Coordinates of C-alpha atoms in Angstrom, one line a residue:
L1 CA 113.5 72.8 73.2
D2 CA 110.2 71.0 74.3
R3 CA 110.6 71.9 78.1
L4 CA 111.1 75.9 76.5
Q5 CA 108.1 75.2 74.5
I6 CA 105.9 73.9 77.5
E7 CA 107.5 76.8 79.7
A8 CA 106.4 79.5 77.0
V9 CA 102.9 78.4 76.6
D10 CA 102.3 77.8 80.1
L11 CA 103.6 81.4 81.1
T12 CA 100.9 82.5 77.9
V13 CA 98.2 81.0 79.6
T14 CA 99.0 82.9 82.7
R15 CA 99.2 86.4 80.3
E16 CA 103.0 86.4 81.8
F17 CA 103.5 87.6 78.2
V18 CA 107.2 89.2 78.7
A19 CA 108.6 86.2 80.6
A20 CA 107.2 83.8 77.7
A21 CA 108.8 86.2 74.9
G22 CA 111.9 85.6 76.9
K23 CA 111.4 81.5 76.5
Y24 CA 110.6 82.2 73.0
E25 CA 114.0 84.4 72.4
Q26 CA 115.9 81.5 74.0
M27 CA 114.4 79.0 71.7
R28 CA 115.7 80.9 68.5
K29 CA 119.1 81.1 70.1
L30 CA 119.3 77.2 69.9
T31 CA 116.8 77.1 66.3
P32 CA 117.5 80.3 64.4
Q33 CA 116.2 79.0 61.4
E34 CA 112.6 77.7 62.8
A35 CA 110.2 80.2 61.2
G36 CA 107.5 79.4 63.6
L37 CA 109.1 80.8 66.5
D38 CA 109.1 84.5 65.1
L39 CA 105.6 84.2 64.9
D40 CA 104.9 83.1 68.3
L41 CA 107.5 85.1 69.5
G42 CA 106.1 88.2 67.6
R43 CA 102.3 87.3 69.2
A44 CA 104.0 87.0 72.7
Y45 CA 105.6 90.9 72.1
E46 CA 102.3 92.0 70.8
E47 CA 100.3 90.4 73.8
A48 CA 103.5 92.1 76.1
L49 CA 102.4 95.7 74.7
Q50 CA 106.0 95.7 72.7
P51 CA 104.8 96.7 69.1
P52 CA 108.2 97.6 67.7
K53 CA 109.7 94.0 68.7
A54 CA 106.3 92.3 67.9
M55 CA 106.7 93.9 64.2
E56 CA 110.3 92.9 64.2
S57 CA 109.6 89.5 64.7
Y58 CA 106.4 89.2 62.1
R59 CA 108.8 90.7 59.5
R60 CA 111.2 87.8 60.2
A61 CA 108.5 85.2 60.0
A62 CA 106.6 87.3 56.7
E63 CA 109.5 87.7 54.6
G64 CA 111.6 84.6 55.4
P65 CA 111.6 81.5 53.6
S66 CA 108.7 80.4 55.2
H67 CA 106.5 83.6 54.1
S68 CA 104.1 83.1 56.9
P69 CA 100.4 84.3 56.0
A70 CA 99.7 85.1 59.5
A71 CA 103.0 87.4 59.9
W72 CA 101.8 89.2 57.2
L73 CA 98.4 89.6 58.5
H74 CA 99.5 90.5 62.1
L75 CA 101.9 93.3 60.3
A76 CA 98.8 94.6 58.4
I77 CA 97.2 95.2 61.9
L78 CA 100.0 96.9 63.4
Y79 CA 100.7 99.0 60.5
F80 CA 96.8 99.9 60.8
R81 CA 97.1 100.6 64.2
A82 CA 100.0 103.1 63.5
S83 CA 98.1 104.6 60.4
D84 CA 100.4 103.3 58.1
R85 CA 97.6 102.8 55.4
A86 CA 100.1 102.1 52.6
K87 CA 101.9 99.4 54.6
A88 CA 98.6 97.9 55.8
E89 CA 97.0 97.7 52.6
D90 CA 100.3 95.7 50.9
A91 CA 100.6 93.4 54.0
F92 CA 96.6 92.5 53.8
H93 CA 97.5 91.8 50.2
Q94 CA 100.5 89.4 50.5
A95 CA 98.1 87.7 53.6
E96 CA 95.2 87.3 51.0
E97 CA 97.1 85.9 48.3
L98 CA 99.2 83.5 50.6
Y99 CA 95.8 82.0 52.3
Q100 CA 94.0 81.6 48.8
L101 CA 96.8 79.8 47.8
S102 CA 96.4 77.3 50.7
S103 CA 92.5 77.5 50.6
N104 CA 92.6 78.5 54.4
L105 CA 89.3 79.9 55.1
E106 CA 90.3 80.8 58.5
G107 CA 93.0 82.8 57.5
L108 CA 90.7 84.3 54.8
T109 CA 88.1 85.4 57.2
E110 CA 90.7 87.1 59.3
V111 CA 91.8 89.5 56.5
E112 CA 88.4 90.1 55.5
D113 CA 87.4 91.2 59.0
Q114 CA 90.5 93.2 59.5
Q115 CA 90.0 95.1 56.5
G116 CA 86.3 95.8 57.4
L117 CA 87.4 97.2 60.7
A118 CA 90.0 99.1 58.8
A119 CA 87.6 100.7 56.2
N120 CA 85.0 101.5 59.3
S121 CA 87.7 103.5 61.1
R122 CA 88.3 105.1 57.8
G123 CA 84.8 106.0 57.4
Q124 CA 84.3 104.1 54.1
L125 CA 81.4 102.5 55.3
D126 CA 80.0 100.6 52.1
E127 CA 83.6 98.9 51.6
A128 CA 83.8 97.7 55.0
A129 CA 80.1 96.7 55.0
V130 CA 81.5 94.3 51.8
H131 CA 84.5 93.1 53.8
L132 CA 82.4 92.3 57.0
R133 CA 79.5 90.3 55.2
K134 CA 82.3 88.3 53.3
A135 CA 84.0 87.3 56.7
L136 CA 80.7 86.6 58.3
D137 CA 79.6 84.0 55.4
T138 CA 83.1 82.8 55.5
A139 CA 83.4 82.2 59.1
R140 CA 79.9 80.4 58.7
L141 CA 80.8 78.4 56.3
A142 CA 84.0 77.2 58.1
G143 CA 81.8 76.8 61.6
N144 CA 84.0 79.5 63.3
I145 CA 81.7 80.7 65.8
Q146 CA 84.4 83.2 67.1
Q147 CA 84.6 85.0 63.5
E148 CA 81.5 84.9 63.1
L149 CA 80.9 86.7 66.3
R150 CA 83.9 89.3 65.6
A151 CA 82.2 90.1 62.3
K152 CA 78.8 90.4 63.6
L153 CA 80.2 93.2 66.1
Q154 CA 81.9 94.9 63.5
L155 CA 78.7 95.2 61.5
S156 CA 77.5 96.6 64.6
T157 CA 80.0 98.9 64.7
N158 CA 79.4 100.1 60.8
A159 CA 75.7 100.1 61.3
Y160 CA 76.4 102.3 64.4
I161 CA 78.5 104.7 62.7
S162 CA 76.2 104.9 59.6
G163 CA 73.0 105.7 62.1
D164 CA 71.4 102.5 62.0
S165 CA 70.8 102.1 65.8
A166 CA 68.2 99.5 65.2
L167 CA 70.9 97.1 63.1
A168 CA 73.7 97.9 65.6
E169 CA 71.6 97.0 68.6
R170 CA 70.3 93.8 66.9
Y171 CA 73.7 92.6 66.0
S172 CA 75.6 93.4 69.0
Q173 CA 72.7 91.7 71.0
E174 CA 73.2 88.7 68.7
A175 CA 76.8 88.4 69.1
L176 CA 76.4 88.8 72.8
D177 CA 74.2 86.1 73.5
A178 CA 75.9 83.9 71.5
A179 CA 79.7 85.0 73.3
Q180 CA 77.9 84.4 76.7
A181 CA 76.5 81.0 75.6
N182 CA 80.3 80.0 74.2
Q183 CA 82.1 81.8 77.3
M184 CA 84.1 84.0 75.2
E185 CA 84.7 87.0 77.6
G186 CA 86.5 89.3 75.1
L187 CA 83.5 89.0 72.7
V188 CA 81.4 89.7 75.6
I189 CA 82.8 92.5 76.7
R190 CA 82.7 94.3 73.0
G191 CA 79.2 93.5 72.6
V192 CA 78.2 95.5 75.7
V193 CA 80.2 98.0 74.4
G194 CA 78.2 97.8 71.3
L195 CA 75.1 98.0 73.0
G196 CA 76.3 101.1 74.6
N197 CA 77.1 102.5 71.2
A198 CA 73.1 101.6 70.0
Y199 CA 72.0 103.5 73.3
R200 CA 73.9 106.6 72.6
R201 CA 73.0 106.5 68.7
K202 CA 69.5 106.4 69.6
G203 CA 70.0 109.5 72.2
D204 CA 69.7 107.2 75.5
S205 CA 72.8 108.7 77.3
A206 CA 72.2 107.0 80.6
G207 CA 71.7 103.5 78.9
A208 CA 74.8 104.1 76.7
E209 CA 76.4 104.8 80.3
K210 CA 75.6 102.0 81.8
Y211 CA 76.7 99.4 79.0
Y212 CA 79.8 101.0 78.7
R213 CA 80.5 100.9 82.6
E214 CA 79.3 97.3 82.7
A215 CA 82.2 96.6 79.8
L216 CA 84.8 98.5 82.0
A217 CA 84.2 96.3 85.0
L218 CA 84.3 93.3 82.9
A219 CA 87.7 94.0 81.3
R220 CA 89.3 95.1 84.7
H221 CA 88.0 91.8 86.1
S222 CA 89.7 89.8 83.1
S223 CA 93.0 92.3 83.6
S224 CA 92.3 93.1 79.8
P225 CA 94.3 96.6 79.3
H226 CA 93.4 96.7 75.7
L227 CA 89.2 96.2 76.2
A228 CA 89.3 98.6 79.6
A229 CA 90.5 101.2 77.2
F230 CA 88.2 100.5 74.6
A231 CA 85.5 100.9 77.4
L232 CA 87.1 104.1 78.7
S233 CA 87.3 105.6 75.4
S234 CA 83.7 105.1 75.0
L235 CA 83.0 106.6 78.3
A236 CA 85.3 109.5 77.4
S237 CA 83.4 110.2 74.3
L238 CA 80.0 110.1 75.5
H239 CA 80.9 112.2 78.6
D240 CA 82.6 114.9 76.3
Q241 CA 79.4 115.0 74.7
L242 CA 77.3 115.5 77.4
K243 CA 80.3 118.6 78.5
R244 CA 81.5 116.6 81.8
S245 CA 84.8 117.7 81.4
E246 CA 86.2 116.2 84.6
D247 CA 84.9 112.6 83.8
S248 CA 85.6 112.9 80.2
V249 CA 89.4 114.2 80.6
R250 CA 90.0 111.4 83.2
E251 CA 88.9 108.9 81.3
A252 CA 90.5 109.9 77.9
T253 CA 93.8 110.3 80.0
E254 CA 93.6 106.7 81.3
A255 CA 92.7 105.2 78.1
L256 CA 95.6 106.9 76.3
A257 CA 98.4 105.4 78.7
F258 CA 97.0 102.3 77.2
Y259 CA 96.9 103.5 73.6
Q260 CA 99.8 105.8 73.1
P261 CA 102.8 103.6 74.2
N262 CA 101.2 100.9 72.2
G263 CA 101.1 102.5 68.9
Y264 CA 97.5 103.1 68.5
A265 CA 97.5 106.0 66.6
K266 CA 94.0 106.8 65.7
E267 CA 92.7 106.0 69.3
S268 CA 95.5 108.0 70.8
L269 CA 94.5 111.4 68.5
Q270 CA 90.8 110.7 69.5
C271 CA 91.7 110.8 73.4
L272 CA 94.1 113.8 72.8
T273 CA 91.0 115.6 71.1
I274 CA 88.6 114.8 74.3
I275 CA 91.4 116.7 76.3
G276 CA 91.8 119.7 74.2
R277 CA 88.0 120.2 74.1
A278 CA 88.0 120.5 78.0
Q279 CA 90.7 122.8 77.7
R280 CA 88.4 124.5 75.4
Y281 CA 85.5 124.3 77.6
R282 CA 87.3 125.8 80.4
G283 CA 88.0 128.8 78.6
D284 CA 92.0 128.4 78.3
Y285 CA 91.8 129.4 74.3
A286 CA 95.6 129.3 73.9
A287 CA 96.0 125.8 75.5
A288 CA 93.2 124.3 73.1
L289 CA 94.6 125.8 69.7
D290 CA 98.0 124.3 70.9
S291 CA 96.6 120.9 71.9
F292 CA 94.2 121.0 68.3
Q293 CA 97.2 122.6 66.3
R294 CA 99.5 119.6 67.2
L295 CA 96.6 117.0 66.8
L296 CA 96.5 118.6 63.3
D297 CA 100.0 118.1 62.5
M298 CA 100.3 114.2 63.9
A299 CA 97.1 113.6 61.4
E300 CA 99.0 115.1 58.7
K301 CA 102.0 113.3 59.5
V302 CA 99.9 110.0 59.0
Q303 CA 97.8 111.3 56.1
D304 CA 94.5 110.4 58.3
R305 CA 91.6 112.3 56.6
S306 CA 89.1 111.8 59.2
Q307 CA 91.3 113.0 62.1
M308 CA 92.8 116.0 59.9
G309 CA 89.0 116.8 59.4
L310 CA 88.2 116.3 63.2
A311 CA 91.4 118.5 63.9
H312 CA 90.0 121.4 61.7
E313 CA 87.0 121.2 63.5
S314 CA 88.1 121.6 67.2
L315 CA 90.5 124.5 65.9
G316 CA 87.1 125.9 64.4
N317 CA 85.4 125.6 67.7
V318 CA 88.0 127.3 69.7
R319 CA 87.8 130.4 67.1
F320 CA 84.0 130.1 67.2
A321 CA 83.9 130.3 70.9
Q322 CA 86.1 133.5 70.8
D323 CA 83.8 135.0 68.7
L324 CA 86.2 134.7 65.2
Y325 CA 83.6 133.6 62.8
P326 CA 85.7 134.3 59.6
E327 CA 88.3 132.3 60.8
A328 CA 86.2 129.4 62.3
L329 CA 84.4 129.4 58.8
E330 CA 87.4 128.7 57.5
Q331 CA 88.4 125.6 59.4
Y332 CA 84.8 124.2 59.5
R333 CA 85.1 124.2 55.5
K334 CA 88.2 122.2 55.8
S335 CA 86.8 119.9 58.0
L336 CA 83.9 119.6 55.5
E337 CA 86.3 118.7 52.7
L338 CA 88.1 115.9 55.0
S339 CA 84.9 114.2 56.3
T340 CA 84.7 111.0 55.1
D341 CA 81.1 110.1 56.8
T342 CA 77.9 111.1 56.9
E343 CA 77.7 111.8 60.7
H344 CA 81.0 113.7 60.4
I345 CA 79.9 115.4 57.0
G346 CA 76.5 116.2 58.8
Y347 CA 78.1 117.9 61.5
A348 CA 80.6 120.0 59.3
G349 CA 77.6 121.2 57.4
L350 CA 75.8 122.1 60.4
A351 CA 78.9 124.3 61.8
C352 CA 79.3 125.9 58.5
G353 CA 75.8 127.0 58.4
Q354 CA 75.6 128.5 62.3
T355 CA 78.6 130.5 61.5
L356 CA 77.3 131.7 58.1
S357 CA 74.4 132.6 59.6
L358 CA 76.2 134.3 62.5
L359 CA 77.7 136.3 59.7
G360 CA 74.6 137.5 58.6
R361 CA 75.2 135.7 55.2
F362 CA 71.6 134.0 55.4
P363 CA 71.0 132.8 51.9
E364 CA 74.7 130.7 51.9
A365 CA 73.7 129.5 55.7
R366 CA 70.1 128.4 54.5
A367 CA 71.6 126.6 51.8
A368 CA 74.2 124.8 54.0
L369 CA 71.9 123.6 56.3
D370 CA 69.4 122.3 53.8
R371 CA 72.0 120.3 52.5
V372 CA 72.6 118.6 56.1
G373 CA 68.8 118.1 55.9
P374 CA 68.8 114.4 54.3
M375 CA 71.7 113.4 56.8
A376 CA 69.6 113.9 60.3
E377 CA 68.0 110.9 59.4
G378 CA 69.6 108.1 61.7
F379 CA 71.6 111.0 63.7
P380 CA 69.0 112.4 66.4
S381 CA 72.0 115.0 67.4
I382 CA 72.3 116.3 63.9
R383 CA 68.5 116.9 63.6
L384 CA 68.0 118.3 67.0
Y385 CA 70.9 120.7 66.1
L386 CA 69.8 121.3 62.5
M387 CA 66.4 122.7 64.1
Q388 CA 68.2 124.7 66.5
Y389 CA 70.1 126.4 64.1
R390 CA 66.9 127.0 61.8
A391 CA 65.2 129.1 64.7
E392 CA 68.5 130.9 65.9
M393 CA 68.6 132.3 62.2
A394 CA 65.1 132.8 62.0
L395 CA 65.2 134.9 65.2
S396 CA 68.6 136.5 63.3
Q397 CA 66.4 137.7 60.7
G398 CA 63.3 138.8 62.7
L399 CA 60.9 136.1 61.4
H400 CA 59.8 135.7 65.0
A401 CA 56.6 133.4 64.4
E402 CA 59.0 130.7 62.4
A403 CA 61.6 131.3 65.3
A404 CA 58.8 130.5 67.9
A405 CA 57.3 127.7 66.0
I406 CA 60.6 126.0 65.2
S407 CA 61.7 126.4 68.7
R408 CA 58.1 124.7 70.1
R409 CA 58.3 121.9 67.8
T410 CA 61.9 120.9 68.5
L411 CA 61.2 121.2 72.5
A412 CA 58.3 119.1 71.8
S413 CA 60.0 116.2 69.9
G414 CA 62.5 115.0 72.9
A415 CA 65.2 117.7 73.1
G416 CA 64.4 117.4 76.9
R417 CA 67.3 114.6 76.8
D418 CA 70.1 117.4 76.1
P419 CA 70.0 120.0 78.9
L420 CA 72.1 122.5 76.9
T421 CA 69.8 122.5 74.1
V422 CA 66.9 122.7 76.1
A423 CA 68.7 126.0 77.5
D424 CA 69.3 127.2 74.5
L425 CA 65.7 126.5 72.6
K426 CA 63.9 127.9 75.5
G427 CA 66.2 131.4 75.2
I428 CA 65.2 131.3 71.9
L429 CA 61.7 130.9 72.1
G430 CA 61.5 133.5 74.8
L431 CA 62.9 136.3 72.7
A432 CA 60.8 135.4 69.8
L433 CA 58.0 136.0 72.0
L434 CA 59.2 138.9 73.8
A435 CA 59.7 140.4 70.1
S436 CA 56.3 139.4 69.1
G437 CA 54.7 141.1 72.2
D438 CA 54.1 138.3 74.6
R439 CA 56.0 139.6 77.3
T440 CA 54.8 137.5 80.1
E441 CA 55.2 134.3 78.0
G442 CA 58.5 135.5 76.8
L443 CA 59.9 136.3 80.2
R444 CA 59.1 132.9 81.6
N445 CA 61.0 131.0 78.9
C446 CA 64.0 133.5 79.2
E447 CA 64.0 133.0 83.1
E448 CA 63.8 129.0 82.6
S449 CA 66.7 129.2 79.8
L450 CA 68.5 131.1 82.4
A451 CA 68.3 128.6 85.2
A452 CA 68.9 125.8 83.2
A453 CA 72.2 127.2 82.1
A454 CA 73.0 127.8 85.6
K455 CA 72.9 124.1 86.6
L456 CA 75.1 123.3 83.9

């Protein structure tokens, strides 16, 4: 037993997790009643990217005589990844109760941190912040630097989703500096991704891409497939936003090759969404509709509201591209009902407002866009689209001076970072000026709009 234990630990250190699991299986045959072995075996299978076997081992350790709180916690994490919320919450509760009984600060910190991560993922940002601040305070009390930095990185994610780029950058930079000082490679990579998120939230796509690529290089150098997929999915999301479909599909497909077989339901759905959008950009609407309907079915199966909302938004975008505005509006309204955080509520509201305007329902459109107004603070992209759609609506209503004024103001505010928006706004400005009688300036803006669109 001692020899097998030493060999299993040695194989774990050298990251030969399948072989390590084999050693633990041999030990179980020799001492089947040893509860601690099931926990070690579960960890080995989890690292070996075999979640079903890991879950089976953790369940034996959790439900056996020892009622291992660590096993309950690992089960909760695996259930959360699979989007099985009810089982995840029950397992979190079991772990917390058992850690409370033994006054285990490290275990309690881990429970709070993982619950915060889960709430972040669901878009329940206030709840997430409460869990993560508790985790941060408890980690500091226990003097556990690793847990403190993990809580900070999750608070950075919370700030990013909330639209607070300054706070997201501060938390990420603090965690990154401390992780580098303590040679914690995994946390360094997460800190670099966090900085990329902060720059993306500020509208600095080039800065975000630089940090994401740095994180990907570090993850590949450290042979960490999970962190490599994390960096790849961040890059894919950024390139999808920039309409760089070839890059986004390649990165999403590579990330999906890790996420899907390892039970990461939400991350898999996000990658599949990016691949479906590329089909829409290419004009392959039948394939895109099929992809997004399958995504909706998968999200409904696991009752993931945020992913259901994104699937409806994606279906609406295809109908919008086909000029089927009533059908698009129906999907956008469903997306609005299901969205769980300010950013996605804002985007769904924008889509409803723009579509109502194209249908000529201007009072409803104006009301929808006005409701988005307060949400635009902290989200530069939402603010930019809001101004663009207001300019479009003014042009549609024949309010040419208003359309021109909004377009000029938006172009002067920094829309130059998004070439597609620049092309749209110059087109609106050109048409408004032509309708106002300024043929020379109007023609110039229309020509610049065409030139910008042709480059894209």
